[in-house]
Short mmCIF file of C-alpha atoms in Angstrom, two decimals:
data_model
loop_
_atom_site.label_atom_id
_atom_site.label_comp_id
_atom_site.label_asym_id
_atom_site.label_seq_id
_atom_site.Cartn_x
_atom_site.Cartn_y
_atom_site.Cartn_z
CA MET O 687 120.03 67.31 52.27
CA THR O 688 118.77 70.01 49.69
CA ILE O 689 116.52 73.07 50.40
CA ALA O 690 113.68 71.18 48.55
CA SER O 691 114.19 68.19 51.19
CA GLU O 692 114.90 70.50 54.65
CA THR O 693 111.54 72.53 53.81
CA ARG O 694 109.70 69.21 53.07
CA SER O 695 110.92 67.80 56.09
CA VAL O 696 109.19 70.98 58.19
CA ALA O 697 106.93 70.92 56.35
CA GLY O 698 106.15 67.58 57.03
CA ARG O 699 106.12 68.18 60.92
CA VAL O 700 104.38 70.99 61.07
CA THR O 701 101.41 68.63 58.64
CA ALA O 702 101.63 65.78 61.72
CA PHE O 703 102.11 67.99 64.36
CA TYR O 704 98.53 68.92 62.57
CA ARG O 705 97.34 65.91 62.52
CA ARG O 706 98.11 64.13 65.62
CA ALA O 707 96.29 66.93 67.69
CA GLY O 708 93.00 65.66 66.84
CA SER O 709 90.38 67.58 68.72
CA ALA O 710 89.14 71.02 67.65
CA GLY O 711 91.16 72.80 71.09
CA GLN O 712 94.02 70.88 70.09
CA SER O 713 93.55 71.54 66.30
CA ARG O 714 94.31 75.79 67.54
CA LEU O 715 98.38 74.43 68.37
CA GLY O 716 98.69 73.74 64.78
CA LEU O 717 97.56 76.38 63.27
CA ALA O 718 98.99 78.62 66.14
CA LEU O 719 102.48 76.46 65.12
CA LEU O 720 102.33 77.53 61.61
CA VAL O 721 101.69 81.96 62.40
CA ILE O 722 104.57 81.57 65.12
CA ALA O 723 106.80 79.30 62.17
CA VAL O 724 105.83 81.32 59.66
CA SER O 725 106.84 84.74 61.29
CA GLN O 726 110.08 83.81 62.22
CA LEU O 727 110.36 82.40 58.96
CA MET O 728 109.62 85.87 57.71
CA VAL O 729 111.91 88.14 59.76
CA LEU O 730 115.46 85.38 59.09
CA LEU O 731 114.14 85.30 55.75
CA ASN O 732 114.70 89.02 54.76
CA THR O 733 118.04 89.05 56.29
CA THR O 734 119.20 87.37 52.96
CA ILE O 735 116.52 87.91 50.83
CA VAL O 736 117.87 91.01 49.54
CA THR O 737 121.58 90.58 49.23
CA MET O 738 120.75 88.59 45.43
CA ALA O 739 119.26 91.99 44.56
CA LEU O 740 121.95 94.55 45.80
CA PRO O 741 123.53 94.73 41.80
CA ARG O 742 120.15 95.63 40.93
CA ILE O 743 119.38 98.11 43.52
CA GLN O 744 123.19 100.20 43.50
CA PRO O 745 122.79 101.55 39.75
CA ALA O 746 118.59 101.61 40.40
CA PHE O 747 119.49 103.95 43.12
CA GLY O 748 122.87 105.55 42.30
CA PHE O 749 124.21 104.28 45.71
CA SER O 750 128.11 105.00 46.14
CA THR O 751 129.80 101.64 47.37
CA THR O 752 129.44 102.63 50.39
CA GLY O 753 126.01 103.61 50.76
CA LEU O 754 125.29 100.37 49.24
CA LEU O 755 126.28 98.39 52.56
CA TRP O 756 123.47 100.07 54.29
CA VAL O 757 121.12 98.43 52.50
CA VAL O 758 121.85 95.58 54.47
CA ASN O 759 123.49 96.77 57.33
CA LEU O 760 120.36 98.72 58.19
CA TYR O 761 117.36 95.87 58.79
CA GLY O 762 120.46 93.98 61.15
CA LEU O 763 121.53 97.70 63.13
CA ILE O 764 117.94 98.20 63.45
CA PHE O 765 116.14 94.68 63.91
CA GLY O 766 119.34 93.47 66.45
CA GLY O 767 119.92 97.28 68.49
CA LEU O 768 115.91 97.12 68.96
CA LEU O 769 115.55 93.14 69.38
CA LEU O 770 116.34 94.03 73.94
CA LEU O 771 113.59 96.57 73.80
CA GLY O 772 110.90 94.39 71.75
CA GLY O 773 111.43 91.49 74.20
CA ARG O 774 110.47 94.29 76.83
CA VAL O 775 107.65 95.43 75.09
CA GLY O 776 105.79 92.60 74.40
CA ASP O 777 105.72 91.39 78.27
CA ILE O 778 104.40 94.56 79.43
CA LEU O 779 102.03 95.22 76.29
CA GLY O 780 101.11 92.10 75.45
CA ARG O 781 102.80 89.78 73.44
CA ARG O 782 100.00 88.30 70.78
CA ARG O 783 98.95 92.17 70.35
CA VAL O 784 102.67 93.57 69.96
CA LEU O 785 103.02 91.03 67.32
CA ILE O 786 100.28 91.87 65.37
CA VAL O 787 101.83 95.05 65.35
CA GLY O 788 105.31 93.71 64.18
CA LEU O 789 103.33 92.42 61.50
CA MET O 790 101.61 95.19 60.31
CA LEU O 791 104.25 97.10 60.58
CA PHE O 792 106.70 94.44 58.89
CA SER O 793 104.06 94.48 56.08
CA THR O 794 103.85 98.08 55.57
CA ALA O 795 107.33 98.84 55.35
CA SER O 796 108.10 95.72 53.01
CA LEU O 797 105.11 97.22 50.78
CA LEU O 798 107.27 100.90 51.04
CA GLY O 799 110.61 99.55 50.71
CA GLY O 800 109.01 97.56 46.53
CA LEU O 801 107.20 100.52 45.54
CA ALA O 802 110.12 102.97 46.66
CA GLN O 803 111.22 105.46 44.26
CA ASP O 804 114.49 107.33 45.56
CA LYS O 805 116.97 106.43 48.12
CA ALA O 806 116.07 107.87 51.12
CA SER O 807 112.54 105.72 50.63
CA LEU O 808 114.21 102.88 50.53
CA LEU O 809 116.95 102.44 53.25
CA ALA O 810 113.44 104.30 55.26
CA ALA O 811 111.27 101.28 54.56
CA ARG O 812 114.62 98.68 55.32
CA ALA O 813 115.13 100.60 59.20
CA SER O 814 110.99 99.83 59.86
CA GLN O 815 111.14 96.08 59.17
CA GLY O 816 114.23 96.40 61.38
CA VAL O 817 111.54 97.68 64.23
CA GLY O 818 108.78 94.82 63.12
CA ALA O 819 111.03 92.49 62.88
CA ALA O 820 112.51 93.11 66.56
CA LEU O 821 108.34 93.30 67.04
CA ILE O 822 108.24 90.31 66.11
CA ALA O 823 111.08 88.04 66.84
CA PRO O 824 110.95 88.11 71.06
CA ALA O 825 107.20 87.37 70.40
CA ALA O 826 106.54 84.67 68.73
CA LEU O 827 109.84 82.88 70.46
CA ALA O 828 107.64 83.43 73.62
CA LEU O 829 104.48 82.77 72.49
CA ILE O 830 105.34 79.26 71.66
CA VAL O 831 106.07 79.16 75.92
CA THR O 832 102.57 80.58 76.61
CA ASN O 833 100.49 79.07 73.68
CA PHE O 834 101.93 75.38 74.06
CA PRO O 835 101.71 72.65 77.25
CA GLU O 836 104.80 71.45 78.74
CA GLY O 837 105.61 68.27 77.27
CA PRO O 838 105.82 66.47 73.75
CA HIS O 839 103.28 70.07 72.10
CA ARG O 840 105.80 72.21 73.33
CA ARG O 841 109.47 69.54 72.21
CA ARG O 842 107.95 69.04 69.33
CA ALA O 843 106.51 73.08 68.80
CA THR O 844 110.18 74.38 69.68
CA SER O 845 111.88 71.30 67.07
CA VAL O 846 109.86 73.00 63.91
CA TYR O 847 110.77 77.00 65.36
CA ALA O 848 114.89 75.77 65.52
CA SER O 849 114.08 73.98 62.28
CA VAL O 850 112.51 77.37 60.46
CA SER O 851 114.85 79.55 61.67
CA ALA O 852 117.97 77.36 60.50
CA LEU O 853 115.97 77.03 56.85
CA ALA O 854 115.35 80.33 56.82
CA SER O 855 118.15 82.00 55.98
CA ALA O 856 119.08 79.52 52.58
CA VAL O 857 115.09 80.15 51.62
CA GLY O 858 116.19 83.82 51.44
CA LEU O 859 119.01 83.47 50.10
CA VAL O 860 117.77 80.53 46.90
CA GLY O 861 114.26 82.86 46.77
CA GLY O 862 116.54 86.19 46.53
CA GLY O 863 117.82 84.56 43.41
CA LEU O 864 114.94 83.77 41.87
CA LEU O 865 112.99 86.88 42.17
CA THR O 866 115.81 89.32 41.32
CA THR O 867 116.13 87.11 38.10
CA TYR O 868 112.66 86.03 37.05
CA ALA O 869 110.58 88.99 38.40
CA SER O 870 112.16 92.22 39.74
CA TRP O 871 114.89 93.12 43.04
CA ARG O 872 111.42 95.12 44.42
CA TRP O 873 109.42 91.45 44.46
CA THR O 874 112.20 90.59 47.51
CA LEU O 875 110.50 93.22 49.17
CA ILE O 876 107.22 93.09 48.86
CA LEU O 877 106.62 89.40 48.95
CA SER O 878 106.23 90.41 52.76
CA VAL O 879 103.46 91.90 52.15
CA PRO O 880 100.70 89.27 52.15
CA VAL O 881 102.16 87.08 54.04
CA GLY O 882 102.29 89.43 57.15
CA ILE O 883 98.49 90.47 56.58
CA VAL O 884 97.52 87.07 56.54
CA LEU O 885 99.70 86.01 60.01
CA ALA O 886 97.98 89.07 61.49
CA LEU O 887 94.37 88.46 60.90
CA ALA O 888 94.93 84.94 61.76
CA SER O 889 97.16 85.76 65.37
CA PRO O 890 93.99 86.31 67.44
CA LEU O 891 92.52 83.67 65.89
CA VAL O 892 94.53 81.01 66.74
CA LEU O 893 97.16 82.68 69.33
CA LYS O 894 96.34 83.15 73.09
CA GLU O 895 97.28 86.41 74.93
CA PRO O 896 99.68 85.64 78.80
CA ALA O 897 99.36 88.02 81.04
CA ARG O 898 101.46 90.59 80.84
CA GLN O 899 103.82 91.66 82.91
CA SER O 900 104.27 95.11 85.30
CA GLY O 901 107.75 97.00 84.28
CA ARG O 902 109.65 99.41 82.28
CA PHE O 903 110.83 100.75 78.65
CA ASP O 904 114.07 101.18 79.07
CA LEU O 905 113.81 103.52 76.18
CA LEU O 906 117.21 105.68 76.92
CA GLY O 907 119.07 102.71 77.09
CA ALA O 908 117.74 101.77 74.08
CA VAL O 909 118.20 104.85 72.40
CA ALA O 910 122.29 105.35 73.71
CA ALA O 911 123.06 101.63 72.71
CA VAL O 912 121.16 101.81 68.95
CA GLY O 913 122.14 105.60 68.28
CA GLY O 914 125.44 104.81 69.74
CA ILE O 915 126.09 101.47 67.60
CA ALA O 916 124.69 103.29 64.70
CA ALA O 917 126.89 106.53 64.97
CA LEU O 918 129.46 103.44 64.68
CA VAL O 919 128.38 101.83 61.32
CA TYR O 920 128.45 105.27 59.91
CA GLY O 921 131.70 106.50 61.30
CA LEU O 922 133.08 103.18 60.06
CA SER O 923 131.36 103.15 56.72
CA ALA O 924 132.09 106.89 55.67
CA ALA O 925 135.34 106.66 55.72
CA ALA O 926 135.92 104.58 52.89
CA PRO O 927 136.45 105.95 49.39
CA SER O 928 133.60 107.34 47.82
CA GLY O 929 134.36 106.36 44.56
CA ALA O 930 137.34 104.73 42.41
CA PHE O 931 139.34 108.06 42.43
CA ASP O 932 139.21 109.03 45.52
CA VAL O 933 140.77 108.61 48.94
CA SER O 934 139.65 107.30 52.32
CA HIS O 935 138.21 110.35 55.06
CA TRP O 936 139.53 109.12 58.88
CA ALA O 937 140.22 112.24 59.35
CA SER O 938 137.39 114.06 57.96
CA ALA O 939 135.06 116.28 60.53
CA PRO O 940 132.48 113.62 59.64
CA VAL O 941 134.16 110.42 60.40
CA ILE O 942 135.67 111.89 63.60
CA ALA O 943 132.16 112.98 65.13
CA ALA O 944 130.49 110.23 63.96
CA LEU O 945 133.05 107.81 66.07
CA ALA O 946 133.21 110.44 69.01
CA GLY O 947 129.12 110.62 69.34
CA ALA O 948 129.74 106.34 69.03
CA LEU O 949 132.10 106.38 72.00
CA VAL O 950 129.71 108.95 74.61
CA LEU O 951 127.10 106.55 73.70
CA LEU O 952 128.33 103.53 74.44
CA VAL O 953 129.78 104.64 77.45
CA ALA O 954 126.12 106.00 78.53
CA PHE O 955 124.40 102.59 77.52
CA VAL O 956 126.57 100.91 79.84
CA ALA O 957 126.08 103.73 82.51
CA ILE O 958 122.25 104.12 82.01
CA GLU O 959 121.72 99.98 82.08
CA ALA O 960 124.09 100.22 85.90
CA ARG O 961 121.64 101.82 87.37
CA SER O 962 118.45 101.33 85.67
CA ASN O 963 115.55 99.08 87.70
CA HIS O 964 114.83 97.51 85.18
CA PRO O 965 117.82 97.50 82.44
CA LEU O 966 117.69 96.08 78.54
CA LEU O 967 120.91 94.28 79.50
CA PRO O 968 121.92 93.36 83.17
CA LEU O 969 125.54 93.77 83.22
CA ARG O 970 125.52 91.25 85.79
CA ILE O 971 125.07 88.31 82.85
CA LEU O 972 128.26 89.60 80.87
CA ALA O 973 130.55 89.04 84.28
CA ASP O 974 130.46 85.36 83.48
CA ARG O 975 133.42 84.00 81.23
CA ASN O 976 132.17 81.48 79.88
CA ARG O 977 129.42 83.45 79.34
CA SER O 978 130.77 86.38 77.44
CA ALA O 979 133.23 83.83 75.35
CA GLY O 980 129.94 83.43 73.89
CA TYR O 981 128.78 86.74 73.23
CA LEU O 982 131.81 87.80 72.27
CA SER O 983 132.03 84.59 69.55
CA ALA O 984 128.97 84.76 68.59
CA ALA O 985 129.67 88.80 67.16
CA ALA O 986 132.70 87.11 65.92
CA VAL O 987 130.62 84.59 63.91
CA GLY O 988 128.47 87.57 62.50
CA VAL O 989 131.27 89.40 61.38
CA VAL O 990 133.11 86.96 59.59
CA ILE O 991 129.96 85.17 58.27
CA PHE O 992 128.00 88.84 56.83
CA ALA O 993 131.58 89.71 55.64
CA VAL O 994 132.32 86.91 53.10
CA LEU O 995 128.56 86.56 51.85
CA TYR O 996 128.39 90.10 51.06
CA PHE O 997 131.29 90.12 49.26
CA ALA O 998 131.09 87.24 47.56
CA THR O 999 127.55 88.24 46.74
CA LEU O 1000 129.23 91.11 44.75
CA PHE O 1001 132.74 89.56 43.38
CA PHE O 1002 130.35 86.66 41.52
CA GLN O 1003 128.29 89.28 39.80
CA ASP O 1004 130.46 92.31 39.97
CA VAL O 1005 134.01 90.73 38.96
CA TRP O 1006 132.45 86.95 37.40
CA GLY O 1007 129.10 88.24 36.00
CA TYR O 1008 127.08 85.52 37.24
CA SER O 1009 123.75 86.10 37.31
CA ALA O 1010 121.50 86.69 40.45
CA LEU O 1011 120.09 82.79 40.52
CA LYS O 1012 123.78 81.92 39.22
CA SER O 1013 124.77 83.70 42.32
CA SER O 1014 122.31 82.45 44.79
CA LEU O 1015 122.95 78.57 43.87
CA ALA O 1016 126.84 78.99 44.50
CA TYR O 1017 126.03 79.26 47.82
CA LEU O 1018 124.87 76.06 48.51
CA PRO O 1019 127.45 73.72 49.45
CA TRP O 1020 128.58 76.84 52.31
CA ILE O 1021 124.64 76.18 53.22
CA ALA O 1022 125.11 72.28 53.51
CA ALA O 1023 128.17 72.45 54.76
CA PHE O 1024 127.52 75.30 57.68
CA GLY O 1025 123.94 72.12 58.88
CA ILE O 1026 126.43 69.40 58.56
CA GLY O 1027 129.04 71.56 60.95
CA ALA O 1028 126.32 72.06 63.55
CA ALA O 1029 124.72 69.02 63.79
CA VAL O 1030 128.28 67.54 64.22
CA SER O 1031 129.19 70.24 67.13
CA ALA O 1032 125.92 69.19 68.54
CA GLN O 1033 127.11 65.62 68.72
CA MET O 1034 130.74 66.60 70.11
CA LEU O 1035 129.88 69.13 72.09
CA PRO O 1036 128.74 66.70 76.11
CA ARG O 1037 131.68 64.91 74.85
CA ILE O 1038 134.98 67.54 74.57
CA GLY O 1039 133.28 70.25 75.89
CA PRO O 1040 133.33 74.13 73.78
CA ARG O 1041 137.09 75.14 74.31
CA PRO O 1042 138.51 71.96 71.16
CA LEU O 1043 135.39 72.72 69.37
CA MET O 1044 135.94 76.95 69.21
CA VAL O 1045 139.55 76.15 68.05
CA ALA O 1046 139.09 74.15 65.54
CA GLY O 1047 136.10 75.84 64.31
CA SER O 1048 137.81 79.74 64.58
CA LEU O 1049 140.97 77.34 62.66
CA PHE O 1050 139.32 75.79 59.86
CA GLY O 1051 137.02 79.28 59.60
CA ALA O 1052 139.55 81.09 59.17
CA GLY O 1053 141.77 79.12 56.77
CA GLY O 1054 138.18 78.87 54.52
CA VAL O 1055 138.62 82.56 54.82
CA TYR O 1056 142.04 82.94 53.61
CA TRP O 1057 141.68 80.58 50.84
CA LEU O 1058 138.86 83.12 49.97
CA SER O 1059 141.01 86.12 49.73
CA ARG O 1060 143.90 84.23 47.25
CA THR O 1061 140.69 84.42 45.20
CA GLY O 1062 141.14 86.91 41.75
CA VAL O 1063 139.78 87.98 38.74
CA SER O 1064 140.71 85.41 35.85
CA ASP O 1065 140.01 82.08 38.74
CA SER O 1066 137.43 79.97 38.69
CA TYR O 1067 134.68 79.05 41.25
CA PHE O 1068 135.05 74.96 41.59
CA GLY O 1069 138.82 75.76 42.07
CA HIS O 1070 138.62 78.30 44.24
CA VAL O 1071 135.99 79.31 45.82
CA LEU O 1072 133.81 75.84 46.53
CA GLY O 1073 136.27 74.30 48.89
CA ALA O 1074 136.50 77.68 50.32
CA PHE O 1075 133.48 78.26 51.00
CA ILE O 1076 132.88 74.26 51.96
CA ILE O 1077 136.31 74.43 55.06
CA ALA O 1078 135.00 78.04 56.24
CA ALA O 1079 131.15 77.12 56.41
CA PHE O 1080 131.92 74.09 58.39
CA GLY O 1081 134.47 76.07 60.55
CA LEU O 1082 132.31 78.10 61.16
CA SER O 1083 129.48 76.17 62.81
CA LEU O 1084 131.38 74.56 64.54
CA VAL O 1085 130.96 77.53 66.43
CA SER O 1086 128.14 78.09 66.51
CA VAL O 1087 126.72 75.34 69.65
CA PRO O 1088 129.33 75.93 71.79
CA PHE O 1089 128.91 79.60 71.58
CA VAL O 1090 125.47 79.22 72.48
CA VAL O 1091 126.15 77.02 75.09
CA LEU O 1092 128.67 79.02 76.76
CA ALA O 1093 126.15 82.32 76.65
CA LEU O 1094 123.15 80.27 78.61
CA SER O 1095 125.41 78.71 81.22
CA ARG O 1096 125.15 79.52 85.10
CA VAL O 1097 122.32 82.27 83.78
CA ARG O 1098 120.68 83.02 86.67
CA SER O 1099 116.14 81.55 85.88
CA ALA O 1100 115.14 85.63 86.18
CA ASP O 1101 118.37 86.14 83.52
CA SER O 1102 117.27 83.56 80.68
CA GLY O 1103 115.02 85.80 78.34
CA GLU O 1104 117.68 88.27 78.86
CA ALA O 1105 120.40 85.79 78.33
CA ALA O 1106 118.50 84.47 75.19
CA SER O 1107 118.40 87.67 73.33
CA VAL O 1108 121.70 88.62 73.55
CA ILE O 1109 122.98 85.94 72.11
CA ASN O 1110 120.12 85.97 68.70
CA VAL O 1111 121.48 89.70 68.72
CA ALA O 1112 125.59 90.17 68.83
CA PRO O 1113 126.29 88.07 65.41
CA LEU O 1114 123.18 91.02 63.91
CA LEU O 1115 125.27 93.57 65.74
CA GLY O 1116 128.52 92.17 64.88
CA GLY O 1117 128.05 91.37 61.18
CA SER O 1118 127.16 95.17 61.06
CA VAL O 1119 129.95 97.12 62.46
CA GLY O 1120 132.44 94.40 60.76
CA ILE O 1121 130.54 94.98 57.01
CA ALA O 1122 130.62 98.47 57.91
CA ALA O 1123 134.88 98.53 59.17
CA LEU O 1124 135.74 95.49 56.24
CA GLY O 1125 133.86 97.47 53.26
CA THR O 1126 136.09 100.52 54.24
CA VAL O 1127 138.95 98.38 53.89
CA ALA O 1128 138.14 96.84 50.67
CA TRP O 1129 137.12 99.78 48.98
CA THR O 1130 140.00 101.80 50.65
CA THR O 1131 142.10 99.04 48.89
CA ALA O 1132 140.58 99.69 45.32
CA ALA O 1133 141.64 103.31 45.24
CA GLN O 1134 145.31 102.22 46.24
CA GLN O 1135 144.95 100.02 43.25
CA ILE O 1136 143.87 102.19 41.00
CA HIS O 1137 146.34 105.24 42.13
CA LEU O 1138 149.34 102.39 41.77
CA SER O 1139 148.04 101.92 37.79
CA LEU O 1140 148.07 104.75 36.75
CA ALA O 1141 151.14 105.73 38.62
CA ASP O 1142 152.86 103.09 36.64
CA GLY O 1143 151.19 103.27 33.42
CA ALA O 1144 149.67 100.27 33.78
CA ALA O 1145 145.54 99.31 32.38
CA ALA O 1146 144.28 97.68 35.93
CA THR O 1147 140.92 97.40 35.33
CA LEU O 1148 137.75 98.38 37.84
CA ARG O 1149 137.36 94.34 38.19
CA HIS O 1150 140.57 94.16 39.37
CA ALA O 1151 141.09 96.72 41.33
CA VAL O 1152 137.69 95.55 43.57
CA ALA O 1153 139.05 92.00 43.27
CA ALA O 1154 141.67 93.06 45.14
CA GLY O 1155 139.54 94.97 47.45
CA PHE O 1156 136.97 91.78 48.63
CA ASP O 1157 140.33 90.42 48.58
CA ARG O 1158 141.90 92.28 51.47
CA ALA O 1159 138.97 92.01 53.05
CA PHE O 1160 138.07 88.89 52.99
CA LEU O 1161 141.89 88.22 54.49
CA VAL O 1162 141.08 90.81 57.52
CA ALA O 1163 137.92 88.21 57.93
CA ALA O 1164 140.00 85.22 58.70
CA GLY O 1165 141.69 87.75 61.36
CA VAL O 1166 138.79 87.66 62.70
CA ALA O 1167 137.68 84.21 63.01
CA LEU O 1168 140.86 83.54 64.72
CA THR O 1169 140.09 86.04 67.87
CA ILE O 1170 137.51 83.06 68.53
CA LEU O 1171 140.63 80.14 69.44
CA ILE O 1172 142.15 83.43 72.19
CA LEU O 1173 138.86 84.01 73.52
CA ALA O 1174 138.17 80.37 73.78
CA VAL O 1175 142.09 80.11 75.22
CA VAL O 1176 142.07 83.38 77.67
CA LEU O 1177 138.07 83.13 78.66
CA ILE O 1178 136.81 79.47 78.46
CA ARG O 1179 137.70 77.41 82.10
CA ASP O 1180 135.10 75.05 82.20
CA ARG O 1181 135.53 71.89 80.09
CA ALA O 1182 132.15 71.33 79.54
CA THR O 1183 129.52 73.63 80.22
CA ARG O 1184 125.65 71.91 80.69
CA ALA O 1185 122.98 73.81 78.14
CA ALA O 1186 120.36 75.59 79.99
CA ASP O 1187 117.19 73.26 78.84
CA GLN O 1188 115.42 75.07 80.97
CA ALA O 1189 116.15 78.09 79.50
CA LEU O 1190 113.99 79.93 76.57
CA PRO O 1191 114.82 78.60 72.87
CA VAL O 1192 116.95 80.83 71.04
CA ALA O 1193 116.98 81.10 67.37
CA SER O 1194 119.29 78.75 65.55
CA PRO O 1195 122.03 80.10 65.14
CA LEU O 1196 121.87 78.81 61.60
CA ALA O 1197 119.90 81.47 61.02
CA PHE O 1198 122.57 83.66 60.07
CA SER O 1199 124.50 81.41 57.80
CA ALA O 1200 123.54 82.67 54.98
CA ARG O 1201 123.36 86.14 55.52
#
């Protein structure tokens, strides 16, 4: 199915829902659904739309190879790190109010990012976008439950929400390629400004404000979690060579201090959550083996997908000389294969259970990514990438449905919201940490290749060295994909795990399929 047909399908479902509403009171539901769906689309679209612009952003601001990682990573890191807190803020202060604040913050940050004139301004804008997204996403999800009555209305709304989540990443990739090619990379950020403003103005008119809940903010836990993960990402990325003729910096004081600080903060986070009366992450939800397998698998899938698509984009444009548009179109087979695999996984899960799907998905995913690691400067897309993309995406998508079901299995009703949030957080944070680590692998390998070439008197080009670095990153990513097999064999005990039908709907894992 093409992106155009998928878009028409989702639009048709929203339109049909609106037409069926009939009365004035019911017609509000159609507009409410439109606001919620587009808010979700905007948040998830921004996980991918900037990816196509990275090769243009790097020379415009003078980013180093490792510094460029932060243009992608800051958004996912802040978004994922604050998502649990964002959900709690909405519960206590009012979900509609928090949605509007998040939309205005997101729009302002997008404008500032699009107009940025230096690295610091751009990165600050991306971080602020992440804060806005962490407020928008859980509020939009919760507003489905409070604005749509149980039965057909809520089922249709949830279906549209999931479809938009699945479509968002594809829209971001193709939209980013179009905007970067025919306008400017700045429009990949500015595009969200008018959309966010319109949504913020429409929200109080069409969305009901649910009753607020009592509780307290776990600010210390949020600070410890985000600070610890940020320090870990910084330490991993700072260890990479800062230039083609540099060496890695694992023994440098900043790297050691960052990694030590990350350890201290993450241990502090666990201690805070264990003692808190209102924890962001109740540690009891991690005690179940099946749920732990789901969360860890989601993080591993995030690592692999983020790495493949980040390095493949740079490979296409920096090594093969593709345009931004051509690069975005190169991902269409990936997106199609992921959608097919997710549909197959959903059909097979009730029959065979999660473990066989995760084992098969791990093997397919690892095999496809390993194939990518064999791609060189003189190879072609159709000969070396197309098949690898299809196999890897299909395999990873086989895992996507089981890890959601596992994460929600046997969870208490009181913990269903946190369990659903964690399964959305895991791919974002796993990808942010993974891309930092694999970026260090890639640039260290590239620097070593150049040093070896100079020592041998060879005239290896920078393109060959960069290609070798990316291939090594793909190889490590393939190893990460294989860990899903280990998790499935060691941790999963049930042959078939029931999907938690009455739990809050979560954003489809397809939302991360083309990060």
